[in-house]
mmCIF file of N, CA and C in Angstrom:
data_model
loop_
_atom_site.group_PDB
_atom_site.id
_atom_site.type_symbol
_atom_site.label_atom_id
_atom_site.label_comp_id
_atom_site.label_asym_id
_atom_site.label_seq_id
_atom_site.Cartn_x
_atom_site.Cartn_y
_atom_site.Cartn_z
ATOM 1 N N MET A 1 -1.142 6.149 26.102
ATOM 2 C CA MET A 1 -2.333 6.251 26.941
ATOM 3 C C MET A 1 -3.020 4.885 26.985
ATOM 4 N N PRO A 2 -3.394 4.411 28.165
ATOM 5 C CA PRO A 2 -4.058 3.108 28.261
ATOM 6 C C PRO A 2 -5.454 3.148 27.647
ATOM 7 N N ASN A 3 -5.910 1.983 27.232
ATOM 8 C CA ASN A 3 -7.265 1.896 26.679
ATOM 9 C C ASN A 3 -8.295 2.241 27.734
ATOM 10 N N SER A 4 -9.389 2.821 27.266
ATOM 11 C CA SER A 4 -10.501 3.182 28.128
ATOM 12 C C SER A 4 -11.775 2.579 27.571
ATOM 13 N N PHE A 5 -12.807 2.551 28.392
ATOM 14 C CA PHE A 5 -14.096 2.018 27.983
ATOM 15 C C PHE A 5 -15.098 3.152 27.823
ATOM 16 N N PHE A 6 -15.987 2.994 26.832
ATOM 17 C CA PHE A 6 -16.975 4.017 26.511
ATOM 18 C C PHE A 6 -18.335 3.359 26.312
ATOM 19 N N PHE A 7 -19.343 3.902 26.979
ATOM 20 C CA PHE A 7 -20.723 3.437 26.833
ATOM 21 C C PHE A 7 -21.375 4.261 25.722
ATOM 22 N N VAL A 8 -22.022 3.584 24.795
ATOM 23 C CA VAL A 8 -22.712 4.262 23.697
ATOM 24 C C VAL A 8 -24.183 3.864 23.744
ATOM 25 N N ARG A 9 -25.031 4.863 23.681
ATOM 26 C CA ARG A 9 -26.482 4.631 23.672
ATOM 27 C C ARG A 9 -27.038 5.156 22.357
ATOM 28 N N LEU A 10 -27.830 4.331 21.684
ATOM 29 C CA LEU A 10 -28.523 4.743 20.464
ATOM 30 C C LEU A 10 -29.916 5.222 20.854
ATOM 31 N N VAL A 11 -30.163 6.506 20.638
ATOM 32 C CA VAL A 11 -31.461 7.108 20.907
ATOM 33 C C VAL A 11 -32.123 7.321 19.553
ATOM 34 N N THR A 12 -33.164 6.545 19.264
ATOM 35 C CA THR A 12 -33.805 6.614 17.960
ATOM 36 C C THR A 12 -34.682 7.860 17.839
ATOM 37 N N HIS A 13 -35.030 8.169 16.594
ATOM 38 C CA HIS A 13 -35.803 9.380 16.306
ATOM 39 C C HIS A 13 -37.234 9.333 16.852
ATOM 40 N N ARG A 14 -37.722 8.136 17.160
ATOM 41 C CA ARG A 14 -39.075 8.043 17.723
ATOM 42 C C ARG A 14 -39.105 6.934 18.781
ATOM 43 N N PRO A 15 -39.907 7.089 19.813
ATOM 44 C CA PRO A 15 -39.890 6.139 20.937
ATOM 45 C C PRO A 15 -40.363 4.739 20.582
ATOM 46 N N ASN A 16 -41.217 4.592 19.587
ATOM 47 C CA ASN A 16 -41.732 3.261 19.237
ATOM 48 C C ASN A 16 -40.976 2.644 18.064
ATOM 49 N N PHE A 17 -39.765 3.110 17.809
ATOM 50 C CA PHE A 17 -38.975 2.653 16.670
ATOM 51 C C PHE A 17 -38.874 1.129 16.599
ATOM 52 N N ALA A 18 -38.596 0.487 17.722
ATOM 53 C CA ALA A 18 -38.365 -0.963 17.731
ATOM 54 C C ALA A 18 -39.550 -1.757 17.198
ATOM 55 N N THR A 19 -40.748 -1.229 17.347
ATOM 56 C CA THR A 19 -41.944 -1.970 16.904
ATOM 57 C C THR A 19 -42.564 -1.423 15.621
ATOM 58 N N THR A 20 -41.994 -0.342 15.094
ATOM 59 C CA THR A 20 -42.599 0.281 13.906
ATOM 60 C C THR A 20 -41.589 0.528 12.787
ATOM 61 N N MET A 21 -40.510 -0.232 12.754
ATOM 62 C CA MET A 21 -39.492 -0.021 11.728
ATOM 63 C C MET A 21 -40.046 -0.218 10.322
ATOM 64 N N THR A 22 -39.681 0.682 9.443
ATOM 65 C CA THR A 22 -40.015 0.535 8.020
ATOM 66 C C THR A 22 -39.022 -0.447 7.402
ATOM 67 N N PRO A 23 -39.305 -0.949 6.206
ATOM 68 C CA PRO A 23 -38.326 -1.822 5.538
ATOM 69 C C PRO A 23 -36.954 -1.151 5.374
ATOM 70 N N GLU A 24 -36.941 0.145 5.084
ATOM 71 C CA GLU A 24 -35.661 0.860 4.952
ATOM 72 C C GLU A 24 -34.926 0.895 6.285
ATOM 73 N N GLU A 25 -35.658 1.125 7.369
ATOM 74 C CA GLU A 25 -35.039 1.151 8.694
ATOM 75 C C GLU A 25 -34.542 -0.235 9.092
ATOM 76 N N GLN A 26 -35.276 -1.268 8.706
ATOM 77 C CA GLN A 26 -34.814 -2.632 8.970
ATOM 78 C C GLN A 26 -33.498 -2.898 8.246
ATOM 79 N N ALA A 27 -33.386 -2.401 7.018
ATOM 80 C CA ALA A 27 -32.137 -2.556 6.263
ATOM 81 C C ALA A 27 -31.007 -1.789 6.949
ATOM 82 N N THR A 28 -31.308 -0.601 7.449
ATOM 83 C CA THR A 28 -30.301 0.176 8.171
ATOM 84 C C THR A 28 -29.849 -0.565 9.417
ATOM 85 N N MET A 29 -30.789 -1.177 10.127
ATOM 86 C CA MET A 29 -30.426 -1.949 11.318
ATOM 87 C C MET A 29 -29.565 -3.152 10.955
ATOM 88 N N GLY A 30 -29.851 -3.778 9.816
ATOM 89 C CA GLY A 30 -29.010 -4.884 9.353
ATOM 90 C C GLY A 30 -27.586 -4.417 9.084
ATOM 91 N N ALA A 31 -27.451 -3.246 8.455
ATOM 92 C CA ALA A 31 -26.125 -2.680 8.200
ATOM 93 C C ALA A 31 -25.436 -2.297 9.512
ATOM 94 N N HIS A 32 -26.206 -1.811 10.469
ATOM 95 C CA HIS A 32 -25.677 -1.474 11.794
ATOM 96 C C HIS A 32 -25.125 -2.723 12.475
ATOM 97 N N ILE A 33 -25.861 -3.807 12.414
ATOM 98 C CA ILE A 33 -25.405 -5.060 13.034
ATOM 99 C C ILE A 33 -24.132 -5.559 12.354
ATOM 100 N N ALA A 34 -24.074 -5.444 11.035
ATOM 101 C CA ALA A 34 -22.852 -5.829 10.314
ATOM 102 C C ALA A 34 -21.675 -4.955 10.752
ATOM 103 N N PHE A 35 -21.921 -3.658 10.928
ATOM 104 C CA PHE A 35 -20.885 -2.748 11.417
ATOM 105 C C PHE A 35 -20.404 -3.191 12.797
ATOM 106 N N LEU A 36 -21.345 -3.517 13.689
ATOM 107 C CA LEU A 36 -20.967 -3.967 15.031
ATOM 108 C C LEU A 36 -20.115 -5.227 14.962
ATOM 109 N N GLN A 37 -20.451 -6.139 14.068
ATOM 110 C CA GLN A 37 -19.663 -7.371 13.918
ATOM 111 C C GLN A 37 -18.224 -7.059 13.503
ATOM 112 N N THR A 38 -18.053 -6.078 12.618
ATOM 113 C CA THR A 38 -16.684 -5.715 12.207
ATOM 114 C C THR A 38 -15.912 -5.111 13.374
ATOM 115 N N GLN A 39 -16.592 -4.330 14.207
ATOM 116 C CA GLN A 39 -15.926 -3.729 15.360
ATOM 117 C C GLN A 39 -15.588 -4.772 16.417
ATOM 118 N N LEU A 40 -16.432 -5.784 16.538
ATOM 119 C CA LEU A 40 -16.153 -6.896 17.448
ATOM 120 C C LEU A 40 -14.910 -7.642 16.972
ATOM 121 N N ALA A 41 -14.850 -7.943 15.685
ATOM 122 C CA ALA A 41 -13.705 -8.649 15.115
ATOM 123 C C ALA A 41 -12.422 -7.831 15.227
ATOM 124 N N ALA A 42 -12.543 -6.509 15.167
ATOM 125 C CA ALA A 42 -11.378 -5.624 15.276
ATOM 126 C C ALA A 42 -10.921 -5.435 16.719
ATOM 127 N N GLY A 43 -11.696 -5.947 17.668
ATOM 128 C CA GLY A 43 -11.325 -5.828 19.066
ATOM 129 C C GLY A 43 -11.726 -4.512 19.715
ATOM 130 N N LYS A 44 -12.528 -3.716 19.040
ATOM 131 C CA LYS A 44 -12.969 -2.432 19.597
ATOM 132 C C LYS A 44 -14.267 -2.564 20.394
ATOM 133 N N LEU A 45 -15.174 -3.411 19.926
ATOM 134 C CA LEU A 45 -16.476 -3.586 20.584
ATOM 135 C C LEU A 45 -16.362 -4.657 21.659
ATOM 136 N N VAL A 46 -16.878 -4.346 22.839
ATOM 137 C CA VAL A 46 -16.878 -5.295 23.951
ATOM 138 C C VAL A 46 -18.209 -6.038 23.997
ATOM 139 N N VAL A 47 -19.305 -5.302 23.941
ATOM 140 C CA VAL A 47 -20.647 -5.887 23.982
ATOM 141 C C VAL A 47 -21.610 -4.876 23.369
ATOM 142 N N ALA A 48 -22.696 -5.377 22.765
ATOM 143 C CA ALA A 48 -23.720 -4.489 22.206
ATOM 144 C C ALA A 48 -25.036 -5.252 22.125
ATOM 145 N N GLY A 49 -26.125 -4.499 22.114
ATOM 146 C CA GLY A 49 -27.426 -5.119 21.949
ATOM 147 C C GLY A 49 -28.545 -4.234 22.441
ATOM 148 N N PRO A 50 -29.772 -4.686 22.207
ATOM 149 C CA PRO A 50 -30.923 -3.908 22.667
ATOM 150 C C PRO A 50 -31.128 -4.083 24.175
ATOM 151 N N VAL A 51 -31.554 -3.010 24.812
ATOM 152 C CA VAL A 51 -31.882 -3.018 26.242
ATOM 153 C C VAL A 51 -33.389 -2.848 26.336
ATOM 154 N N MET A 52 -34.051 -3.776 26.982
ATOM 155 C CA MET A 52 -35.509 -3.761 27.070
ATOM 156 C C MET A 52 -35.962 -2.960 28.288
ATOM 157 N N ASP A 53 -35.720 -1.679 28.245
ATOM 158 C CA ASP A 53 -36.124 -0.759 29.307
ATOM 159 C C ASP A 53 -37.648 -0.599 29.263
ATOM 160 N N PRO A 54 -38.360 -0.747 30.391
ATOM 161 C CA PRO A 54 -39.809 -0.554 30.395
ATOM 162 C C PRO A 54 -40.232 0.834 29.896
ATOM 163 N N ALA A 55 -39.359 1.826 30.034
ATOM 164 C CA ALA A 55 -39.666 3.166 29.546
ATOM 165 C C ALA A 55 -39.490 3.276 28.029
ATOM 166 N N GLY A 56 -38.916 2.265 27.422
ATOM 167 C CA GLY A 56 -38.688 2.243 25.981
ATOM 168 C C GLY A 56 -37.351 1.608 25.670
ATOM 169 N N PRO A 57 -37.338 0.622 24.777
ATOM 170 C CA PRO A 57 -36.077 -0.048 24.458
ATOM 171 C C PRO A 57 -35.092 0.910 23.792
ATOM 172 N N PHE A 58 -33.819 0.605 23.955
ATOM 173 C CA PHE A 58 -32.767 1.376 23.295
ATOM 174 C C PHE A 58 -31.585 0.454 23.023
ATOM 175 N N GLY A 59 -30.739 0.872 22.108
ATOM 176 C CA GLY A 59 -29.538 0.117 21.807
ATOM 177 C C GLY A 59 -28.375 0.617 22.629
ATOM 178 N N MET A 60 -27.464 -0.291 22.982
ATOM 179 C CA MET A 60 -26.286 0.095 23.741
ATOM 180 C C MET A 60 -25.090 -0.681 23.231
ATOM 181 N N ALA A 61 -23.932 -0.098 23.456
ATOM 182 C CA ALA A 61 -22.678 -0.761 23.139
ATOM 183 C C ALA A 61 -21.620 -0.273 24.103
ATOM 184 N N VAL A 62 -20.618 -1.100 24.318
ATOM 185 C CA VAL A 62 -19.444 -0.697 25.084
ATOM 186 C C VAL A 62 -18.247 -0.919 24.170
ATOM 187 N N TYR A 63 -17.479 0.149 23.986
ATOM 188 C CA TYR A 63 -16.274 0.108 23.166
ATOM 189 C C TYR A 63 -15.055 0.282 24.054
ATOM 190 N N GLU A 64 -13.950 -0.318 23.615
ATOM 191 C CA GLU A 64 -12.657 -0.089 24.245
ATOM 192 C C GLU A 64 -11.800 0.632 23.212
ATOM 193 N N ALA A 65 -11.258 1.778 23.589
ATOM 194 C CA ALA A 65 -10.482 2.580 22.652
ATOM 195 C C ALA A 65 -9.477 3.432 23.416
ATOM 196 N N GLU A 66 -8.581 4.056 22.671
ATOM 197 C CA GLU A 66 -7.563 4.915 23.268
ATOM 198 C C GLU A 66 -8.134 6.243 23.756
ATOM 199 N N SER A 67 -9.214 6.726 23.080
ATOM 200 C CA SER A 67 -9.730 8.053 23.429
ATOM 201 C C SER A 67 -11.186 8.193 22.997
ATOM 202 N N LEU A 68 -11.823 9.209 23.546
ATOM 203 C CA LEU A 68 -13.179 9.561 23.145
ATOM 204 C C LEU A 68 -13.202 9.911 21.659
ATOM 205 N N GLU A 69 -12.200 10.618 21.203
ATOM 206 C CA GLU A 69 -12.132 11.011 19.795
ATOM 207 C C GLU A 69 -12.067 9.793 18.875
ATOM 208 N N GLU A 70 -11.343 8.766 19.295
ATOM 209 C CA GLU A 70 -11.269 7.538 18.497
ATOM 210 C C GLU A 70 -12.651 6.908 18.359
ATOM 211 N N VAL A 71 -13.390 6.833 19.458
ATOM 212 C CA VAL A 71 -14.742 6.250 19.414
ATOM 213 C C VAL A 71 -15.653 7.101 18.533
ATOM 214 N N GLN A 72 -15.570 8.411 18.662
ATOM 215 C CA GLN A 72 -16.412 9.286 17.842
ATOM 216 C C GLN A 72 -16.095 9.126 16.357
ATOM 217 N N ARG A 73 -14.824 9.009 16.000
ATOM 218 C CA ARG A 73 -14.453 8.773 14.589
ATOM 219 C C ARG A 73 -14.995 7.436 14.105
ATOM 220 N N LEU A 74 -14.897 6.427 14.937
ATOM 221 C CA LEU A 74 -15.389 5.101 14.594
ATOM 222 C C LEU A 74 -16.908 5.136 14.368
ATOM 223 N N LEU A 75 -17.629 5.831 15.241
ATOM 224 C CA LEU A 75 -19.088 5.881 15.149
ATOM 225 C C LEU A 75 -19.575 6.696 13.951
ATOM 226 N N GLU A 76 -18.728 7.520 13.378
ATOM 227 C CA GLU A 76 -19.106 8.246 12.162
ATOM 228 C C GLU A 76 -19.435 7.275 11.031
ATOM 229 N N ARG A 77 -18.888 6.074 11.097
ATOM 230 C CA ARG A 77 -19.129 5.052 10.061
ATOM 231 C C ARG A 77 -20.311 4.137 10.388
ATOM 232 N N ASP A 78 -20.916 4.313 11.564
ATOM 233 C CA ASP A 78 -22.022 3.443 11.983
ATOM 234 C C ASP A 78 -23.304 3.859 11.272
ATOM 235 N N PRO A 79 -23.913 2.948 10.495
ATOM 236 C CA PRO A 79 -25.164 3.270 9.798
ATOM 237 C C PRO A 79 -26.299 3.682 10.732
ATOM 238 N N ALA A 80 -26.237 3.331 12.016
ATOM 239 C CA ALA A 80 -27.311 3.653 12.955
ATOM 240 C C ALA A 80 -27.504 5.147 13.132
ATOM 241 N N LYS A 81 -26.515 5.951 12.779
ATOM 242 C CA LYS A 81 -26.695 7.396 12.947
ATOM 243 C C LYS A 81 -27.786 7.931 12.025
ATOM 244 N N ALA A 82 -28.219 7.140 11.043
ATOM 245 C CA ALA A 82 -29.321 7.542 10.164
ATOM 246 C C ALA A 82 -30.683 7.407 10.847
ATOM 247 N N ILE A 83 -30.745 6.622 11.914
ATOM 248 C CA ILE A 83 -32.030 6.384 12.581
ATOM 249 C C ILE A 83 -32.099 7.002 13.968
ATOM 250 N N GLY A 84 -31.040 7.679 14.385
ATOM 251 C CA GLY A 84 -31.033 8.294 15.701
ATOM 252 C C GLY A 84 -29.687 8.908 15.997
ATOM 253 N N ARG A 85 -29.507 9.273 17.238
ATOM 254 C CA ARG A 85 -28.218 9.840 17.632
ATOM 255 C C ARG A 85 -27.502 8.859 18.554
ATOM 256 N N LEU A 86 -26.192 8.891 18.467
ATOM 257 C CA LEU A 86 -25.355 8.031 19.285
ATOM 258 C C LEU A 86 -24.722 8.871 20.383
ATOM 259 N N GLU A 87 -25.117 8.598 21.616
ATOM 260 C CA GLU A 87 -24.570 9.303 22.774
ATOM 261 C C GLU A 87 -23.395 8.504 23.315
ATOM 262 N N VAL A 88 -22.251 9.143 23.489
ATOM 263 C CA VAL A 88 -21.039 8.469 23.959
ATOM 264 C C VAL A 88 -20.674 9.021 25.328
ATOM 265 N N MET A 89 -20.467 8.104 26.278
ATOM 266 C CA MET A 89 -20.115 8.491 27.640
ATOM 267 C C MET A 89 -18.932 7.650 28.105
ATOM 268 N N PRO A 90 -17.832 8.294 28.514
ATOM 269 C CA PRO A 90 -16.695 7.527 29.026
ATOM 270 C C PRO A 90 -16.976 7.017 30.434
ATOM 271 N N TYR A 91 -16.387 5.879 30.741
ATOM 272 C CA TYR A 91 -16.431 5.395 32.118
ATOM 273 C C TYR A 91 -15.500 6.278 32.951
ATOM 274 N N ALA A 92 -15.881 6.597 34.171
ATOM 275 C CA ALA A 92 -15.080 7.450 35.040
ATOM 276 C C ALA A 92 -13.848 6.725 35.558
ATOM 277 N N ALA A 93 -13.945 5.449 35.717
ATOM 278 C CA ALA A 93 -12.833 4.623 36.203
ATOM 279 C C ALA A 93 -12.916 3.311 35.451
ATOM 280 N N PRO A 94 -11.835 2.562 35.430
ATOM 281 C CA PRO A 94 -11.905 1.270 34.740
ATOM 282 C C PRO A 94 -13.051 0.419 35.299
ATOM 283 N N PRO A 95 -13.893 -0.115 34.424
ATOM 284 C CA PRO A 95 -14.974 -0.973 34.913
ATOM 285 C C PRO A 95 -14.440 -2.330 35.320
ATOM 286 N N VAL A 96 -15.225 -3.049 36.050
ATOM 287 C CA VAL A 96 -14.898 -4.428 36.388
ATOM 288 C C VAL A 96 -15.276 -5.253 35.160
ATOM 289 N N VAL A 97 -14.298 -5.916 34.567
ATOM 290 C CA VAL A 97 -14.507 -6.644 33.321
ATOM 291 C C VAL A 97 -14.040 -8.087 33.502
ATOM 292 N N ARG A 98 -14.845 -9.006 33.063
ATOM 293 C CA ARG A 98 -14.481 -10.411 33.088
ATOM 294 C C ARG A 98 -13.331 -10.637 32.106
ATOM 295 N N PRO A 99 -12.329 -11.390 32.472
ATOM 296 C CA PRO A 99 -11.248 -11.683 31.524
ATOM 297 C C PRO A 99 -11.790 -12.437 30.308
ATOM 298 N N ALA A 100 -11.131 -12.284 29.181
ATOM 299 C CA ALA A 100 -11.530 -13.010 27.970
ATOM 300 C C ALA A 100 -11.463 -14.509 28.248
ATOM 301 N N ARG A 101 -12.378 -15.235 27.683
ATOM 302 C CA ARG A 101 -12.395 -16.691 27.878
ATOM 303 C C ARG A 101 -11.371 -17.358 27.005
#
């Protein structure tokens, strides 16, 4: 089966999370960023980062994987699940992607 792309959105437990993180939550975010770096190095993560939506910021990532199940298994190890839920949505068709530099 060819690789597919999956959009992941981190929905935090409270809308003002980005501006009211506790020290423990900051540590969790640090572990989350380290997790993302490992996925980038493994070739699974395409892009990730905060989205500054006027309705409220949120985290997003795009993964490339063989299946939805693979992404869900991978996200089970993401520390961010302690601060919110990770919504995974497959792309309906291959996205337009810039070739690797």
